[in-house]
Coordinates of C-alpha atoms in Angstrom, one line a residue:
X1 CA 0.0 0.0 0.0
X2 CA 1.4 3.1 -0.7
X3 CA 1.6 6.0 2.0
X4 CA 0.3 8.7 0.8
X5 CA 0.4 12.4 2.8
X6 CA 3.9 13.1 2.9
X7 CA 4.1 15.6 -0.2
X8 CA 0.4 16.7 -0.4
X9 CA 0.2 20.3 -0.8
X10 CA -2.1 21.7 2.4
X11 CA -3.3 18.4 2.5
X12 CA -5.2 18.1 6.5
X13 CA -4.0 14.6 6.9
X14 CA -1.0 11.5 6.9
X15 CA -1.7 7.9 6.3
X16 CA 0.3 5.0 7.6
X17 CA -0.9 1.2 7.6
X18 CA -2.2 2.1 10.9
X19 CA -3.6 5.4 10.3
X20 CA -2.5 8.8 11.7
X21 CA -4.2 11.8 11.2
X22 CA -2.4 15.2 10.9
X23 CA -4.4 18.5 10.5
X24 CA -2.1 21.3 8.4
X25 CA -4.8 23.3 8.2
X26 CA -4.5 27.3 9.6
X27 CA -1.5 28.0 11.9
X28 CA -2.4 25.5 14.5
X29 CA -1.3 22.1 14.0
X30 CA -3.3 19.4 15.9
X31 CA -2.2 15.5 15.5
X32 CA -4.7 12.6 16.7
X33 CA -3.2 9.2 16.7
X34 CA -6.4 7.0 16.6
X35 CA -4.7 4.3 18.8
X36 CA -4.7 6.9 21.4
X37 CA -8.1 7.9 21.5
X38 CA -9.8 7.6 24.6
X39 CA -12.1 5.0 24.7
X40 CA -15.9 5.6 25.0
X41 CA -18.3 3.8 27.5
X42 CA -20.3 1.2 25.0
X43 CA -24.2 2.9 25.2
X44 CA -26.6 0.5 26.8
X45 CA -28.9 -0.7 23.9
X46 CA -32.7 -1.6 24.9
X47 CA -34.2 -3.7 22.7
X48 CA -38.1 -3.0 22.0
X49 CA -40.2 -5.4 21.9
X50 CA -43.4 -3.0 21.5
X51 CA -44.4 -0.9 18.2
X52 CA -43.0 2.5 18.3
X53 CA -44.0 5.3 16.3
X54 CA -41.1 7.3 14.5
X55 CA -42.3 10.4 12.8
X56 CA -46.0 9.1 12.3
X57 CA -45.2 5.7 10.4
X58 CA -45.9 2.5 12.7
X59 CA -43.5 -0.5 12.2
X60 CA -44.5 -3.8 12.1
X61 CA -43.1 -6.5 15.1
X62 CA -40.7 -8.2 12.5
X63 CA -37.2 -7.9 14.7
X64 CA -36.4 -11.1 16.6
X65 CA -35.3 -13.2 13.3
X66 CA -31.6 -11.6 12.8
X67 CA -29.1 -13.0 14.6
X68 CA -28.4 -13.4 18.2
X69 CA -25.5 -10.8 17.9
X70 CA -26.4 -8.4 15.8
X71 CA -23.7 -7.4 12.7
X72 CA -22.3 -4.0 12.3
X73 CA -23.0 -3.0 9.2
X74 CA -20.3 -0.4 7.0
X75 CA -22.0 0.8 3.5
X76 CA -19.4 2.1 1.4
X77 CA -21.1 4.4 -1.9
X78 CA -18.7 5.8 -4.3
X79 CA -19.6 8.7 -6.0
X80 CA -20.1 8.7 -10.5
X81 CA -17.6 5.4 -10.2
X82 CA -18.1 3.2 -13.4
X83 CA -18.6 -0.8 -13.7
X84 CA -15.0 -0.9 -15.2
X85 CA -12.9 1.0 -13.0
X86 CA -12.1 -1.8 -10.3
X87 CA -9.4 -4.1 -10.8
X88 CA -11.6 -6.8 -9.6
X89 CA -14.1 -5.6 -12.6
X90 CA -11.6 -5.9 -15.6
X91 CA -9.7 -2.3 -14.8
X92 CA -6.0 -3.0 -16.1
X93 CA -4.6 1.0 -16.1
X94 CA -6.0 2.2 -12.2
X95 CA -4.7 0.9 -9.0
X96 CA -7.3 -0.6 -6.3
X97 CA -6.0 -2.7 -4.2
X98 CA -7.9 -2.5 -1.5
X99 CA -11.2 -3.2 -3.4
X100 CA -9.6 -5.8 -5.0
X101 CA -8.5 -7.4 -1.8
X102 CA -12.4 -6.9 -0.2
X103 CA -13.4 -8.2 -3.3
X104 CA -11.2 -11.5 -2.7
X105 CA -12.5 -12.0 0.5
X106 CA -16.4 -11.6 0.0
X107 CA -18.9 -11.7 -3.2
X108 CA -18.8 -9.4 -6.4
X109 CA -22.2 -8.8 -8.0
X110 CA -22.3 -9.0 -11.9
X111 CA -25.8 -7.2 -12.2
X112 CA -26.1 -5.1 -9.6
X113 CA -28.0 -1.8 -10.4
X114 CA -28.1 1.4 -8.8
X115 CA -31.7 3.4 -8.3
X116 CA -31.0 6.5 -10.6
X117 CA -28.6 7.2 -13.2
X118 CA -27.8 10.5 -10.8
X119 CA -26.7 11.5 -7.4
X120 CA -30.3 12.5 -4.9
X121 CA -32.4 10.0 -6.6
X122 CA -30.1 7.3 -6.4
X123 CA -29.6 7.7 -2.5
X124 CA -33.0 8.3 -2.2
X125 CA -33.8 5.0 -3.8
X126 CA -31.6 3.5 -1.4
X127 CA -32.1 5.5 2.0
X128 CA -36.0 4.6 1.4
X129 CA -36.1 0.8 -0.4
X130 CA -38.4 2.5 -3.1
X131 CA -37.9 2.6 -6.7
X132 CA -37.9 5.8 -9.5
X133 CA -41.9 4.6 -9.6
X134 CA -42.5 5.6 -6.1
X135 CA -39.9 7.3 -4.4
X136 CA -40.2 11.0 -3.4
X137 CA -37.0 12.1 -5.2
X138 CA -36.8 11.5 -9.0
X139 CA -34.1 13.8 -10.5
X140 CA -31.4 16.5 -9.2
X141 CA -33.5 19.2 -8.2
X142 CA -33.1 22.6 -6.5
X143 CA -34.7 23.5 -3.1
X144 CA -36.0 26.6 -2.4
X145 CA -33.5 28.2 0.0
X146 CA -31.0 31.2 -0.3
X147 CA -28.3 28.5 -2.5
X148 CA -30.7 27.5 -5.0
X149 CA -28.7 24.5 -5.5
X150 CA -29.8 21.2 -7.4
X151 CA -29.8 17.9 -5.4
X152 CA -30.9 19.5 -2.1
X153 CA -35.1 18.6 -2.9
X154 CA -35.5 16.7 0.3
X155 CA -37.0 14.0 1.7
X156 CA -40.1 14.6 3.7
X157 CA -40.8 14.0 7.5
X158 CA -43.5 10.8 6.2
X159 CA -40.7 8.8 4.6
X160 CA -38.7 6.4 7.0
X161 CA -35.0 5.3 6.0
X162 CA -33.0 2.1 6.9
X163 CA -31.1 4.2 9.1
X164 CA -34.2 5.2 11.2
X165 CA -34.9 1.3 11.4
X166 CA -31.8 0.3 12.3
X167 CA -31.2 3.5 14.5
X168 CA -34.6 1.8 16.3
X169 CA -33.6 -2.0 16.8
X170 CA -30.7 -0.5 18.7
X171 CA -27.9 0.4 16.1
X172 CA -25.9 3.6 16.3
X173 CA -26.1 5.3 12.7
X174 CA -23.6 7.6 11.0
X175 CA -23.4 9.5 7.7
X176 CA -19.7 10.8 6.8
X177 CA -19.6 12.1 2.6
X178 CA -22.4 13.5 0.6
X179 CA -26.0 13.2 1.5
X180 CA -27.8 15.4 -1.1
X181 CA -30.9 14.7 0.4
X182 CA -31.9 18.0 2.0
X183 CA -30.4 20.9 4.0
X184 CA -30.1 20.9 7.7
X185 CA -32.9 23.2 8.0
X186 CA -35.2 20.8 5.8
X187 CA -37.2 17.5 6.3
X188 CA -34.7 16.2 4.5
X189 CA -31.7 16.5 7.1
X190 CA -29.6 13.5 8.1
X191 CA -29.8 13.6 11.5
X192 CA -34.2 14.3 10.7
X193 CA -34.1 10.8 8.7
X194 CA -32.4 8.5 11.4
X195 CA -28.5 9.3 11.5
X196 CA -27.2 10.1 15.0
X197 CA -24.4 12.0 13.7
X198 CA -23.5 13.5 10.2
X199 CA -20.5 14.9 8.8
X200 CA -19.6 16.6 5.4
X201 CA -21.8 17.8 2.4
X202 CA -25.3 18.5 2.9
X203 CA -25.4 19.9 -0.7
X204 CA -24.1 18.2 -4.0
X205 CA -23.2 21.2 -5.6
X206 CA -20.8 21.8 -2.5
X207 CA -19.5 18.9 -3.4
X208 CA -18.4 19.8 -7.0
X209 CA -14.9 21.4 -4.8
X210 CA -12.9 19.2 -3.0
X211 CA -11.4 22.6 -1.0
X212 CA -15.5 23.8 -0.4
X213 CA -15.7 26.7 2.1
X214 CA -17.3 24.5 4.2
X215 CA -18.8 20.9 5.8
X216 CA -21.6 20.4 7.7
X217 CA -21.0 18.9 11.0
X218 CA -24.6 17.8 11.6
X219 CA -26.7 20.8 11.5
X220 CA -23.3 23.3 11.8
X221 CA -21.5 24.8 8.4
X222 CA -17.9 23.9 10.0
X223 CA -15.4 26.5 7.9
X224 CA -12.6 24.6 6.1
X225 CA -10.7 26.5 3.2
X226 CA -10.6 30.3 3.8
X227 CA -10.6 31.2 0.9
X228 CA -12.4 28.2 -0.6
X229 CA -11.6 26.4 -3.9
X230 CA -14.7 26.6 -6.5
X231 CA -15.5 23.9 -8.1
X232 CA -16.3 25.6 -11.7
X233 CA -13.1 27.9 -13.2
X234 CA -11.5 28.0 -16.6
X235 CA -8.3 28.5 -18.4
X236 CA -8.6 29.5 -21.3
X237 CA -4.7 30.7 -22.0
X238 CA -1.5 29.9 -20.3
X239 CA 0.0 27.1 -18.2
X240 CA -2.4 24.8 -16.0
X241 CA -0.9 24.1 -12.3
X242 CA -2.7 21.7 -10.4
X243 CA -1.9 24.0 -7.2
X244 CA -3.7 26.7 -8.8
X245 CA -6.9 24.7 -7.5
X246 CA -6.1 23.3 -4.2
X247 CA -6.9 25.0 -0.9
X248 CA -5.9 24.3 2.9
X249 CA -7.8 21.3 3.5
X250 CA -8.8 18.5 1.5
X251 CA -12.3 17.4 2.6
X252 CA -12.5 13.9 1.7
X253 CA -9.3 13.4 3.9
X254 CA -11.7 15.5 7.1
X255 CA -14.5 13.3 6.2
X256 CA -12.4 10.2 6.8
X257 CA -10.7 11.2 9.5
X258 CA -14.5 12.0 11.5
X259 CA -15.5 8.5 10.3
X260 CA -12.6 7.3 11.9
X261 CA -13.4 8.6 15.0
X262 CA -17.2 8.1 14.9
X263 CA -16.0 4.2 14.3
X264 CA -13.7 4.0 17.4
X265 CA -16.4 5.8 19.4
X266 CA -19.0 3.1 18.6
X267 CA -16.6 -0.1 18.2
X268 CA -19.1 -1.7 20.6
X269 CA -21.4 -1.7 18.2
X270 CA -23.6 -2.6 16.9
X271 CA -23.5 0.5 14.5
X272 CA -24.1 1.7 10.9
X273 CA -22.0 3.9 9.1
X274 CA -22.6 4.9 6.5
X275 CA -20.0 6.0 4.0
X276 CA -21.0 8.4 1.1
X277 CA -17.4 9.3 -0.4
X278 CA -17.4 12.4 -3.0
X279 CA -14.5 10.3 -5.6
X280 CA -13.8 10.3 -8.4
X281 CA -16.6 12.4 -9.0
X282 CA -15.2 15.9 -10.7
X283 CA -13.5 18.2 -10.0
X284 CA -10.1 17.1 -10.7
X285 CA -8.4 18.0 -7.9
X286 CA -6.6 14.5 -6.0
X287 CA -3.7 14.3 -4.0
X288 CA -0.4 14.8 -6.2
X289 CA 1.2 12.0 -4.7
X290 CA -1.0 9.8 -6.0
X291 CA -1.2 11.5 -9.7
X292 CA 2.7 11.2 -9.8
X293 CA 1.9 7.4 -9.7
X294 CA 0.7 7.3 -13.2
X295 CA 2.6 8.0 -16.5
X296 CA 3.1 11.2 -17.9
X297 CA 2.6 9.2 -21.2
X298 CA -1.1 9.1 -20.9
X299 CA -1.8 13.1 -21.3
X300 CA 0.7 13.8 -23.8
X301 CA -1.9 13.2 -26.5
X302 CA -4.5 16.3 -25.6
X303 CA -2.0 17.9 -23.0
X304 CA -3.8 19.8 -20.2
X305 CA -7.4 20.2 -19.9
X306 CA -9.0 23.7 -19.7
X307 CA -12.5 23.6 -18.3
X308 CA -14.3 23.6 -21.7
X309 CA -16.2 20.9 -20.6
X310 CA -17.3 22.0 -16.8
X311 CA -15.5 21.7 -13.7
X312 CA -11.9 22.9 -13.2
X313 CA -8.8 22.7 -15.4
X314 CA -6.1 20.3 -14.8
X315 CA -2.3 19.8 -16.3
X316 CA -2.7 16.2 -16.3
X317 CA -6.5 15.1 -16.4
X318 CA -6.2 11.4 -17.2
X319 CA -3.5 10.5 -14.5
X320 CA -5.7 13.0 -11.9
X321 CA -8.8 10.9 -13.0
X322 CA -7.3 7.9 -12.3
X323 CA -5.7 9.5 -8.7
X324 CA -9.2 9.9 -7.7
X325 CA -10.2 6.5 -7.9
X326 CA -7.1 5.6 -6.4
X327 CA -7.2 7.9 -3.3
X328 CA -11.2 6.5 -2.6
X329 CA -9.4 3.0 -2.8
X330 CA -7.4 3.9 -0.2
X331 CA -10.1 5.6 1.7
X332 CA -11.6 2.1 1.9
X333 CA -8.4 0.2 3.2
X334 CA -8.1 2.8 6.3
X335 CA -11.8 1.9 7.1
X336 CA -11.0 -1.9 6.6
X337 CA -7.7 -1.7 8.6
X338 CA -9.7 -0.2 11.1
X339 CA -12.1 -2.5 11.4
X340 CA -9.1 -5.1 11.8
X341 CA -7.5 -3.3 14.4
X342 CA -10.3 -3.2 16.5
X343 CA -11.3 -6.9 15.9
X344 CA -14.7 -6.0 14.3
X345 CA -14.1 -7.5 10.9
X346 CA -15.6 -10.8 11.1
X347 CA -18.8 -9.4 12.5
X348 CA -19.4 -6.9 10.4
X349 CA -21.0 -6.9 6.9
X350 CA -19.0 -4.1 4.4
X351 CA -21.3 -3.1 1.3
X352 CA -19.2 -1.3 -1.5
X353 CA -21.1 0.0 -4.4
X354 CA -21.5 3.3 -6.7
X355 CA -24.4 5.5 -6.9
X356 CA -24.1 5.9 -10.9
X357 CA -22.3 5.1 -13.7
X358 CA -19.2 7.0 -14.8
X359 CA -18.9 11.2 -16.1
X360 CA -20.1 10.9 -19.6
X361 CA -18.9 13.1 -22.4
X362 CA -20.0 16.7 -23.6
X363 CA -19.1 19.1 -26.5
X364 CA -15.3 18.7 -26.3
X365 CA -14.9 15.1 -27.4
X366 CA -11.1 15.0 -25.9
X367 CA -12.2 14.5 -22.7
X368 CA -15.7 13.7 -20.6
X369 CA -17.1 16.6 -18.6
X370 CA -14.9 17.9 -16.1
X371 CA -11.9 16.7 -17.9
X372 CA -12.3 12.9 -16.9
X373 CA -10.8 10.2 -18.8
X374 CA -14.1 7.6 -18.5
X375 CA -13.3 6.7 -22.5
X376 CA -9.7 6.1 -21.8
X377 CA -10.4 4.1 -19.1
X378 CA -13.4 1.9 -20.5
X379 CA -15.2 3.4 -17.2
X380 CA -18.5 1.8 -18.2
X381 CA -17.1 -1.4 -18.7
X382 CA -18.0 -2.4 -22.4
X383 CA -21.6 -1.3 -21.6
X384 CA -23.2 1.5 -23.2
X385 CA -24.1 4.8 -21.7
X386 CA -22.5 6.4 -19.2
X387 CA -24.0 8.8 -16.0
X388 CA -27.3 10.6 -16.8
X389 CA -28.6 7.7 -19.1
X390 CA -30.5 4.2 -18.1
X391 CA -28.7 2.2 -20.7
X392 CA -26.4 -0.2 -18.9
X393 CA -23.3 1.8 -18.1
X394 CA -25.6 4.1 -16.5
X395 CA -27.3 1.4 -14.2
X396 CA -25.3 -1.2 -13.5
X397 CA -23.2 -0.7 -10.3
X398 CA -19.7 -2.5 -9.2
X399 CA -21.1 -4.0 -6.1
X400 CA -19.0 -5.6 -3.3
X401 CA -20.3 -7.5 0.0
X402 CA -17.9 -9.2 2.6
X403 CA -19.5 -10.8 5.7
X404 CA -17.3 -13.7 7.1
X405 CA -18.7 -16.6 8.1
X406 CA -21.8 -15.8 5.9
X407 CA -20.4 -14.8 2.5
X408 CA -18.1 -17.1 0.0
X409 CA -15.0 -15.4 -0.4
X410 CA -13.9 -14.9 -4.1
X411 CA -17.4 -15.6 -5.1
X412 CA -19.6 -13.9 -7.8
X413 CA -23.5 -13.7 -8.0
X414 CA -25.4 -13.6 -11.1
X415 CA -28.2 -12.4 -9.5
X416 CA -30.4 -9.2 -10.5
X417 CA -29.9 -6.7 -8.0
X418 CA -30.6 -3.4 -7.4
X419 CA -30.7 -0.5 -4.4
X420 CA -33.8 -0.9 -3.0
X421 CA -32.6 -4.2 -2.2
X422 CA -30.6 -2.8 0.7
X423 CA -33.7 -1.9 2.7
X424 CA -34.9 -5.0 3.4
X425 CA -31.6 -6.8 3.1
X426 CA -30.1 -4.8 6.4
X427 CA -33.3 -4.5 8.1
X428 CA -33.1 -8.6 7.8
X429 CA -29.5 -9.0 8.9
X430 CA -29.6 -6.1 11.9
X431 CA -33.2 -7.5 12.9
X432 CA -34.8 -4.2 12.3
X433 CA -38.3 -3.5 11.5
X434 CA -40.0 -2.6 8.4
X435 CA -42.5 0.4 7.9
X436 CA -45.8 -0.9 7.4
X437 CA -47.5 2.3 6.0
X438 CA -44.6 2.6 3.3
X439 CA -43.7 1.0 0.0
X440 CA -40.7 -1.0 -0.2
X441 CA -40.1 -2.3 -4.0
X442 CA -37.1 -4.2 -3.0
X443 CA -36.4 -8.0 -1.9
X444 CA -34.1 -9.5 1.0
X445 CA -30.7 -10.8 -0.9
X446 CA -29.7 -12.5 2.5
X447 CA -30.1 -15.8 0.8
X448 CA -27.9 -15.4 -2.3
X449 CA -25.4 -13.8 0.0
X450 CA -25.5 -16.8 2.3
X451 CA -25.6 -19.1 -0.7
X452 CA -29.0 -20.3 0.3
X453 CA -30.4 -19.7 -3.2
X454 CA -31.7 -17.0 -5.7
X455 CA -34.7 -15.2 -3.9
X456 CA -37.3 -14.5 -6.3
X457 CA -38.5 -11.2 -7.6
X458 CA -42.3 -10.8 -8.3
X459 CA -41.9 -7.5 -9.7
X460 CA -40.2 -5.5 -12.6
X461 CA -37.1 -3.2 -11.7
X462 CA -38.3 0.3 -12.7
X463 CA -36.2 3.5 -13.5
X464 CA -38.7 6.7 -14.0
X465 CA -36.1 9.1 -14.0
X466 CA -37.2 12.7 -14.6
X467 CA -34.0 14.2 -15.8
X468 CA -32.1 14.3 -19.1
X469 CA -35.3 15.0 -21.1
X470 CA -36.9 12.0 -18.7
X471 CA -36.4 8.4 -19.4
X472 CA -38.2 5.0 -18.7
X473 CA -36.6 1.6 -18.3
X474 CA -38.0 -1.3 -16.7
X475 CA -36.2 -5.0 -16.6
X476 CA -38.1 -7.6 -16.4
X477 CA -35.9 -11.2 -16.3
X478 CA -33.6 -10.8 -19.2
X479 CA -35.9 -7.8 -21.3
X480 CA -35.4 -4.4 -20.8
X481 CA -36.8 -1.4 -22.3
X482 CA -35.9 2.0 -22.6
X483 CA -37.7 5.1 -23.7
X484 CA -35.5 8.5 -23.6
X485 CA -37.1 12.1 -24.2
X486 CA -40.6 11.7 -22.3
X487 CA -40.7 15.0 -20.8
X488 CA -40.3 16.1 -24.5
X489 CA -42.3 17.1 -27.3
X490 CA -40.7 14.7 -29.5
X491 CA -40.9 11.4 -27.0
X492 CA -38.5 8.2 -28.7
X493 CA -40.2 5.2 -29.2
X494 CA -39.6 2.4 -26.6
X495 CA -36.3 0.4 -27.2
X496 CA -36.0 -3.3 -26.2
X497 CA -32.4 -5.3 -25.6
X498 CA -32.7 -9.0 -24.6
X499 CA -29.5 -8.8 -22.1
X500 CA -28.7 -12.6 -22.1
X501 CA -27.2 -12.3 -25.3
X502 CA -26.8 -8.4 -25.6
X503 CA -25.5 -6.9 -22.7
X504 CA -23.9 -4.0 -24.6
X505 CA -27.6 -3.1 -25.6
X506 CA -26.3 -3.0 -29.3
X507 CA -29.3 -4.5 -31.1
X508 CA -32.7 -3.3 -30.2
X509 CA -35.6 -5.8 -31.3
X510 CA -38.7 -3.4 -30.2
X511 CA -40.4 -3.8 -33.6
X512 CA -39.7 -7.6 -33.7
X513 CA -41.0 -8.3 -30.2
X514 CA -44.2 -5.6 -29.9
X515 CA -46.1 -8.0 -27.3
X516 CA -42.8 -7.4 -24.7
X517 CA -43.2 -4.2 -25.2
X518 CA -46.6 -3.9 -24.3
X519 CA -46.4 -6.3 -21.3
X520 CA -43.0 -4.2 -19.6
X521 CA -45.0 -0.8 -20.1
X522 CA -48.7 -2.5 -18.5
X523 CA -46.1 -3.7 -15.7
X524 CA -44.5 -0.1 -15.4
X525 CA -47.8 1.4 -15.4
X526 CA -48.8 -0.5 -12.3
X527 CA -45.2 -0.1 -10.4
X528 CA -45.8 3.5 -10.6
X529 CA -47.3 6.4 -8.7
X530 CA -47.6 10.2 -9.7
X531 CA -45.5 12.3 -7.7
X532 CA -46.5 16.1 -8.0
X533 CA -43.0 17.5 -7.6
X534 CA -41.6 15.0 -10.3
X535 CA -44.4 15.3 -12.9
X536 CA -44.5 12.7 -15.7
X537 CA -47.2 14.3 -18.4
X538 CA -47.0 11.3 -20.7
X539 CA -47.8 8.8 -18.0
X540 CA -49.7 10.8 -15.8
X541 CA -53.4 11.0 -15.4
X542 CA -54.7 14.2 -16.3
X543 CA -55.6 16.1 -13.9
X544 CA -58.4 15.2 -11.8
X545 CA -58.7 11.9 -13.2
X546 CA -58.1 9.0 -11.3
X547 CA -55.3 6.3 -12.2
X548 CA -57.8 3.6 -11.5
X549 CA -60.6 5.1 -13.8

């Protein structure tokens, strides 16, 4: 493992195998040494054998089947990472070898989806075990607060998370990364939708600098680069330095360091943390130790990238890409070796997945937006699309689960997943309660993980995303269908891919097969349910008319 730290410029922190933390940041200089933490009294947990009522919605009595000991649970969600960009996915240019190692040791899903093809919806669809059908959030969308930033539409007060039911069958629950589910002020705030403590961006568009102006620290804005990086510059002239855009502190390197600490404070478990990293989500803007791992060789065909496409200029945008993805592997080995160190591994269940598929291109074909190298790369891993669409490399999601003792290491599951799985899946393993008043469109995968067999799936996996013109995909065993533009004028016609034998989605059979077709839309009409803030006009009732009539 490499040790990163010693050359970053202002960088907060310094990693060993057993992790230190230094903070550079302003003229004080404050070191923690995680072994030397002081340890915290373990919380007494009472476990409720009566329904409670959290924020209106009544749980059923469904605890009492996990196990005696209940697992801690660590759910790792990387942030625009592709299919492809995992050694233990086919990667052969990016280093990972931590992921790779985790993958070794547990079970790698082949067709594991994500909810949304964007940030917000996506952790919606897995904070609430609903699908693009029902869930509240369907698309990056602005609140109405003095930002005006997308991705902060937030949940409401009626909607119950895993974390609240795990928070209530006696789990401590923390957020540390990107929540993009609502401001602190909102319905929508982390510590409003069951997480005892939260740490880092409320808002996405925060999130677009890795040197912001500042984190939340639950419901506190905690300053952190005075003056702060933005995450949207260009250069049109002259030479790119990659110093040019780095501040005093790097945030994901604060974020992990408060995990960190969050993790030893709770080591007597049981807890949830949950881990939304911000890589290799643009801006470019990683650790140079990390870039000056990668050959020089690789930018010398376009040279530096400018900013035409978004984000912030770079000198060397394919080796910083790759940095990125590198530095959130290495992210994930300090939470793992931490784990280790305080014996917790074997008894605790690590979930790695992405919330979308990789940066896809725009009007500069040299490089993706924000100067990322996804092309280079093979991000999407042979499939087609990339972030933003609900074609394949848009959808489907590296996934990673180790759980000694329960999970096969260096085994693979062909099974059709997807994030509103997770709901029921942790509320089974933590022996938490499910809301009865609430949909939940995913299944329990403790069986396939266990190798007890495939669970079956009665129903369709639906997308109804509203952005990018609005698109429509269901799967349905190996059909799916896709129709783009139906917020338009102009809506496409449906497009159908059999994926047993097409999984690039190269040849669509829609006019040889019209009775699919007609059976995945009367299944999607009927998974589906109008939400007023996410209007669908061309599946929709009119107004006043009933979907039933």
């Amino acid at each position: 493992m490499l040790s990163v730290g010693s050359q970053r410029r202002a960088a907060p922190f310094q990693y060993n195998r057993v992790p230190t933390i230094q903070n550079l940041s302003g003229s004080k200089s404050m070191r923690h040494d995680f072994n030397q933490l002081e340890p915290v009294r373990p919380q007494t947990r009472i476990l409720q054998a009566v329904v409670i009522a959290i924020v209106g919605v009544t749980f059923l009595l469904q605890s009492g089947d996990a196990d005696a000991e209940q697992p801690n649970i660590v759910f790792i969600l990387a942030d625009d990472l592709g299919y492809g960009e995992l050694g233990c996915y086919g990667q052969t240019k990016i280093r990972t070898p931590n992921l790779d190692r985790l993958a070794s040791q547990g079970m790698r899903w082949m067709q594991h989806y994500t909810g949304a093809p964007v940030c917000a919806p996506a952790r919606c669809t897995l904070m609430t075990g609903q699908h693009l059908g029902h869930a509240e959030i369907r698309s990056n969308r602005k609140a109405v607060n003095k930002r005006q930033f997308p991705g902060e539409w937030p949940i409401t007060d009626g909607i119950v998370t895993i974390a609240e039911s795990l928070k209530d069958a006696g789990y401590a629950t923390g957020a540390f990364g990107k929540w993009g589910l609502g401001n602190a002020e909102s319905s929508g705030s982390p510590n409003r939708q069951g997480f005892d403590r939260f740490y880092g961006y409320l808002s996405q568009r925060n999130a677009h600098s890795y040197y912001p102006p500042y984190l939340n620290s639950d419901a506190e804005e905690v300053t952190l680069n005075d003056p702060p990086v933005p995450g949207h510059l260009r250069k049109p002239e002259g030479e790119v330095k990659a110093d040019d855009y780095r501040g005093q502190v790097y945030a994901p390197d604060r974020i992990l360091e408060e995990a960190v600490e969050w993790l030893d404070k709770n080591k007597e478990g049981p807890f949830f943390l949950y881990l939304p990293f911000i890589e290799p989500h643009v801006s470019l803007q990683p650790p140079q130790e990390w870039i000056d791992q990668y050959p020089q060789e690789w930018d010398e065909e376009h040279g530096a990238y400018r900013g035409q496409n978004g984000y912030l200029p770079h000198p060397r945008p394919r080796a910083a890409y790759a940095a990125m993805i590198s530095d959130l592997d290495e992210h994930v080995g300090t939470i793992l070796d931490r784990l280790d160190q305080h014996g917790l591994s074997e008894n605790t269940i690590v979930i790695f997945t992405s919330d979308n598929g990789p940066t896809h291109p725009r009007n500069d074909d040299r490089w993706e937006v924000g100067g990322a190298a996804t092309k280079f790369f093979a991000s999407s891993g042979g499939l087609k699309g990339f972030k933003g669409s609900c074609y394949e490399g848009g959808l489907r999601m590296p996934c990673i689960v180790r759980w000694p003792g329960q999970v096969k290491p260096g085994s693979t599951s062909e099974m059709v997943s997807y994030m509103p799985d997770w709901f029921p899946t942790l509320a089974k393993i933590g022996g938490a309660k499910l809301p009865v008043n609430q949909q939940l469109d995913g299944i329990d995968l403790t069986p396939e993980l266990k190798g007890e067999g495939t669970p079956q799936r009665d129903e369709p996996l639906v997308w109804e995303f509203a952005g990018y013109g609005g698109i429509i995909a269901i799967r349905d065993g190996d059909w799916k269908a896709v129709r783009r533009d139906v917020k338009t004028k102009s809506p496409k016609k449906w497009e159908l891919y059999n994926l047993a034998n097409d999984r690039s989605e190269s040849t669509n059979v829609a006019t040889s097969h019209p009775e699919i077709i007609q059976r995945l839309e009367t299944r999607y009409r009927a998974n589906r349910t109008v939400e007023p803030d996410f209007p669908q006009p061309l599946f929709d009732p009119p107004s006043g008319v009933s979907e039933n009539n």
